[in-house]
Short mmCIF file of C-alpha atoms in Angstrom, two decimals:
data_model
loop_
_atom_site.label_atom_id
_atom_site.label_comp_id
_atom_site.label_asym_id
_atom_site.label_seq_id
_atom_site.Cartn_x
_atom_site.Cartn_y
_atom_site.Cartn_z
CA UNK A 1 156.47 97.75 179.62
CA UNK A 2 153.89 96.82 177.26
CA UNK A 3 150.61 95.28 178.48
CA UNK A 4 147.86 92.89 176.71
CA UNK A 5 144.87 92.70 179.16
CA UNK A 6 141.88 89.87 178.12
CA UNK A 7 138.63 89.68 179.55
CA UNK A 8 137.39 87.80 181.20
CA UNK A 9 139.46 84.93 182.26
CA UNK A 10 136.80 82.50 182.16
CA UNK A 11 133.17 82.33 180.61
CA UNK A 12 130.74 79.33 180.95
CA UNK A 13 128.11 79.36 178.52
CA UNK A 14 125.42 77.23 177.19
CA UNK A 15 125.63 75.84 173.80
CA UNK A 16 123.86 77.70 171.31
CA UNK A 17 124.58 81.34 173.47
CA UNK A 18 126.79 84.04 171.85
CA UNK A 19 130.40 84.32 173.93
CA UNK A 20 133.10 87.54 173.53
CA UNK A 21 136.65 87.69 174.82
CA UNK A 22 137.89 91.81 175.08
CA UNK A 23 141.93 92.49 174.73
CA UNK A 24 142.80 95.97 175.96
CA UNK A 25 146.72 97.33 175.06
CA UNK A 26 148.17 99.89 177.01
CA UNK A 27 149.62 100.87 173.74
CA UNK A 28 148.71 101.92 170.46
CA UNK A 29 149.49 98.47 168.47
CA UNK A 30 150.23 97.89 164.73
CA UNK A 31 148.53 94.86 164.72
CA UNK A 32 146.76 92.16 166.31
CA UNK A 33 146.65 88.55 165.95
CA UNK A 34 144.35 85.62 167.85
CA UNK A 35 145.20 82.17 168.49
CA UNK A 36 142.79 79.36 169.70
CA UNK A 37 143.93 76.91 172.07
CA UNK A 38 142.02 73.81 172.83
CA UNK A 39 142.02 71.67 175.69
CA UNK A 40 145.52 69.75 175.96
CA UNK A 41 147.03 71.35 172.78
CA UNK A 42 148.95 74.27 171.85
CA UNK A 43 147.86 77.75 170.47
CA UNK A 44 146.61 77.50 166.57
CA UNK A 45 147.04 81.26 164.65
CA UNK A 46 143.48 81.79 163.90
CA UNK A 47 143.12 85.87 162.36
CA UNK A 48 145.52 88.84 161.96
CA UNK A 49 144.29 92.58 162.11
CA UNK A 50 146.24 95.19 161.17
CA UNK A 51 143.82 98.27 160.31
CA UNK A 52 142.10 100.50 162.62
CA UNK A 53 138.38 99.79 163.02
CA UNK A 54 138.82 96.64 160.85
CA UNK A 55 136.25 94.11 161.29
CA UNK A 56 136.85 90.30 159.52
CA UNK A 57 134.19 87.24 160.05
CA UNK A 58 135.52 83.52 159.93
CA UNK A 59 132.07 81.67 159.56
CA UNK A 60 130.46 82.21 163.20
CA UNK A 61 133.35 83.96 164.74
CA UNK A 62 134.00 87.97 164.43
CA UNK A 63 136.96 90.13 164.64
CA UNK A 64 137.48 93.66 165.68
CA UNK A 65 140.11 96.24 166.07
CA UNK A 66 139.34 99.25 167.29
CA UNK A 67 139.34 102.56 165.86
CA UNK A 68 142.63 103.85 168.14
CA UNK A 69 144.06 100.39 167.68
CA UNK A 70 144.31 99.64 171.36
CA UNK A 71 141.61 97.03 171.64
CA UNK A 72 140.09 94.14 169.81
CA UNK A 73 137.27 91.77 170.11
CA UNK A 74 136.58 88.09 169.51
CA UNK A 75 132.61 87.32 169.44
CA UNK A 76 131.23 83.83 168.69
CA UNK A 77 127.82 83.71 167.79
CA UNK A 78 125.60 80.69 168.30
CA UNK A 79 128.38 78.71 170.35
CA UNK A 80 129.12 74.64 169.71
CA UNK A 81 131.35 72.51 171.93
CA UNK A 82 133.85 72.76 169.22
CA UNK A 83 134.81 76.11 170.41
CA UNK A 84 135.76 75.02 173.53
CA UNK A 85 139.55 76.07 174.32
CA UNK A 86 141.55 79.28 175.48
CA UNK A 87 141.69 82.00 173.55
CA UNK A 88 144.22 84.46 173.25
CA UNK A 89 144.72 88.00 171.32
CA UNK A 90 148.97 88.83 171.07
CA UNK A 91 150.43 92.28 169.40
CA UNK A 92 154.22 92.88 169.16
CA UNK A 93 156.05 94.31 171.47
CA UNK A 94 159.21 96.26 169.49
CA UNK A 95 159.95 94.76 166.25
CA UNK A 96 160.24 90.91 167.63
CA UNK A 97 158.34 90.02 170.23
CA UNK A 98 154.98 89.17 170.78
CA UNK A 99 153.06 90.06 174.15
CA UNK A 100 150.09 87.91 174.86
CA UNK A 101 147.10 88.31 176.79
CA UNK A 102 145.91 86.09 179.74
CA UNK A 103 143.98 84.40 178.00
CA UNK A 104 139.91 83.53 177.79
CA UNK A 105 138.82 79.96 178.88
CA UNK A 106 136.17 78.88 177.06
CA UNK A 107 133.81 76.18 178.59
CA UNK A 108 130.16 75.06 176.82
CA UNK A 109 127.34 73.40 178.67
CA UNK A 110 126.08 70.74 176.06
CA UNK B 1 152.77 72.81 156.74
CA UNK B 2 154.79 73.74 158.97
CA UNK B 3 155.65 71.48 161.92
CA UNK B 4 157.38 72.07 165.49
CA UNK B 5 158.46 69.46 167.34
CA UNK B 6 159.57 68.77 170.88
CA UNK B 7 161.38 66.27 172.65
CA UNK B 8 159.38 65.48 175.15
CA UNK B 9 155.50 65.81 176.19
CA UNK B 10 155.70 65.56 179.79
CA UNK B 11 158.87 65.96 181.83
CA UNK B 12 159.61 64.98 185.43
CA UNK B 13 162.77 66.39 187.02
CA UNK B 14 164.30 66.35 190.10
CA UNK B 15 165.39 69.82 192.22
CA UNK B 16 168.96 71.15 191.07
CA UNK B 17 168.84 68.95 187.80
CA UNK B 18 169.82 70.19 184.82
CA UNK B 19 167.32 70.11 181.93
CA UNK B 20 167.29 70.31 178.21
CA UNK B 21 163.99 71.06 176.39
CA UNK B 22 164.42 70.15 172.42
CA UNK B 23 162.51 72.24 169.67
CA UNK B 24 163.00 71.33 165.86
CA UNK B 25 160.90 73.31 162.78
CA UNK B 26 161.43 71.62 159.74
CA UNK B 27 160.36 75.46 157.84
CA UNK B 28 163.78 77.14 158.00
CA UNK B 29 162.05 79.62 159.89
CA UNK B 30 164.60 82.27 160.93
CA UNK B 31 162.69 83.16 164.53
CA UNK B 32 162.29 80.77 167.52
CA UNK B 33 160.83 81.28 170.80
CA UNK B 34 160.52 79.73 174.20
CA UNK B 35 157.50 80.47 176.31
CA UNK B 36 156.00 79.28 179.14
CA UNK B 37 152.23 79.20 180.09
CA UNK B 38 150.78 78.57 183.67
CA UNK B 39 146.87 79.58 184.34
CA UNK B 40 145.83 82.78 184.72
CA UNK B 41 148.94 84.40 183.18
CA UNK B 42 149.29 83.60 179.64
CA UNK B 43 152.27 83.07 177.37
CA UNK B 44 155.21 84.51 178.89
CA UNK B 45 158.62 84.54 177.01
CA UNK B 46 161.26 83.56 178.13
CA UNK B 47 164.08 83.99 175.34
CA UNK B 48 163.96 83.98 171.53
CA UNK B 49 166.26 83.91 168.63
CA UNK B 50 166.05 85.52 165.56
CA UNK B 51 169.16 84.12 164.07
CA UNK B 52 171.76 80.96 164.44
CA UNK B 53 173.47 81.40 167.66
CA UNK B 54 171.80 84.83 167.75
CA UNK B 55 169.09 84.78 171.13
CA UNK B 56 167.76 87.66 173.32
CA UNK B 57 165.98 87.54 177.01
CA UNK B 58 162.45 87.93 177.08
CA UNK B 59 160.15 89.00 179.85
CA UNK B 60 161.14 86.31 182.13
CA UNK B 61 164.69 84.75 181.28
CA UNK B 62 165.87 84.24 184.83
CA UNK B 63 166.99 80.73 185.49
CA UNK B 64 167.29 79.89 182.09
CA UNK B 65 169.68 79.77 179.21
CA UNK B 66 169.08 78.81 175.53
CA UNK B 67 171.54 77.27 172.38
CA UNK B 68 170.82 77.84 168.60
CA UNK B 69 174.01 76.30 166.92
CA UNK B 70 171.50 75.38 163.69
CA UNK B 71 168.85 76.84 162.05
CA UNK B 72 166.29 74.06 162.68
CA UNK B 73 166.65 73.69 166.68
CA UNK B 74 166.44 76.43 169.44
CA UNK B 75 167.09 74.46 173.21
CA UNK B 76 166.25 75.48 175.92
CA UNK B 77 168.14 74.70 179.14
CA UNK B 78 167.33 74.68 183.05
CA UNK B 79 170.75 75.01 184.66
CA UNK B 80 169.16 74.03 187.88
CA UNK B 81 165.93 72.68 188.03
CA UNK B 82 164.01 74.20 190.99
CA UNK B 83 160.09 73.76 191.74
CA UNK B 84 158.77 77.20 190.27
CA UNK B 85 159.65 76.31 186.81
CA UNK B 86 157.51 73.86 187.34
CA UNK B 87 155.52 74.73 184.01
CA UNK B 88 154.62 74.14 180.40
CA UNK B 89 156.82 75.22 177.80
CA UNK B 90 155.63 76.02 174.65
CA UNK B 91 158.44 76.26 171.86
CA UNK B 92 156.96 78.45 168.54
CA UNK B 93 158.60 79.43 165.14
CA UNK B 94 157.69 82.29 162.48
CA UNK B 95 159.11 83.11 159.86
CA UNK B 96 160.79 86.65 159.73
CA UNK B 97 161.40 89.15 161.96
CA UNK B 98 157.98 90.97 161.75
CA UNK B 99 155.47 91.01 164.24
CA UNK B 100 152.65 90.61 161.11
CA UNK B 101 153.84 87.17 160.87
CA UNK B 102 151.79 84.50 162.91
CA UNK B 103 153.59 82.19 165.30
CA UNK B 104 153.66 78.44 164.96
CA UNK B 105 153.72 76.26 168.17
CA UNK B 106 155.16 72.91 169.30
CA UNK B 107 152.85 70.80 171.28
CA UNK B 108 154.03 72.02 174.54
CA UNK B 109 156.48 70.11 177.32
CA UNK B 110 155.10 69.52 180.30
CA UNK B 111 157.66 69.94 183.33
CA UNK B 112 157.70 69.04 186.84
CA UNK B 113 160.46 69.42 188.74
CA UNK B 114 159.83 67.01 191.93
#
């Protein structure tokens, strides 16, 4: 069946240092969507992408789907400990369900 | 805004119990799902429901059964408990049918089953 594959699983940075999570689908997807999760709560919807090669910027985090639609990024630039938290990229799977990645833990060295 | 709710935070069972894990939306969202998370391997779904007393497996729907008798509440049900479902289960809504809406999530149940 349909995969969603994230990496990495976990990434340790230093606040202040730029941090990107990769999602990889071993099919072409119609969309794309990210959640946030942070530490002891549940997954928050953050962005939706839905055309090839689109790129979309909330403050200092960026989006990108790629050209084929099989991959998409999440970059942070100039981390802060509010970012800390999992982060996962989901696309649908048929015409109800959605398949999520593993998952990126985020952790920031203050 | 939208707001899931479930019964319980954290959960502790005993082996062969039976268990009932509550999810209300108060958006008269037509889809619910039931997932559960455990490190290193994401959401995994284990049923949904796009309609009352309407549901369909997901990827992992052994040992499990779910009940949507109204619009507001999708259960989810351990018949009997054993050890690895030891988990958290994450209940989410949406609205429609489409996969371009986003998902809305519950603030998780924490089982162990002891």
């Amino acid at each position: 069946g349909q995969q969603v594959m994230q990496i990495p699983q976990y990434q340790h940075v230093q606040e202040g240092e730029d941090f990107t999570t990769y999602c990889n689908s071993s099919t072409t997807l119609s969309n794309i969507q990210w959640y946030k999760q942070r530490p002891g709560g549940h997954p928050v919807f953050l962005i939706q992408l839905v055309k090839s090669g689109e790129v979309k910027k909330q403050k200092r985090l960026t989006f990108q789907f790629g050209e084929a639609k099989k991959n998409s990024s999440l970059h942070i630039t100039a981390t802060q400990t509010t970012d800390v938290g999992t982060y996962f990229c989901a696309g649908p799977q048929g015409a109800q369900k959605l398949v999520f990645g593993q998952g990126t833990r985020l952790t920031i060295n203050p | 805004d939208v707001k899931v709710t479930q019964s319980s935070r954290y959960l502790v069972k005993r082996t062969g119990e039976k268990v009932f894990l509550e999810c209300v939306q108060d958006m008269d969202h037509e889809n619910m799902f039931w997932y559960r998370q455990d490190p290193g391997l994401g959401l995994r779904l284990i049923y949904f429901s796009y309609d009352v007393k309407m549901k369909e497996k997901g990827d992992i729907p052994e040992g499990y059964s779910v009940s949507r008798e109204k619009k507001e509440r999708f259960s989810l049900i351990l018949e009997s408990a054993s050890t690895n479902q030891t988990s958290m289960y994450l209940c989410a809504s949406r609205p429609g049918t489409s996969g371009l809406y986003e998902q809305y999530f519950g603030p998780g149940t924490r089982l162990t089953v002891t």
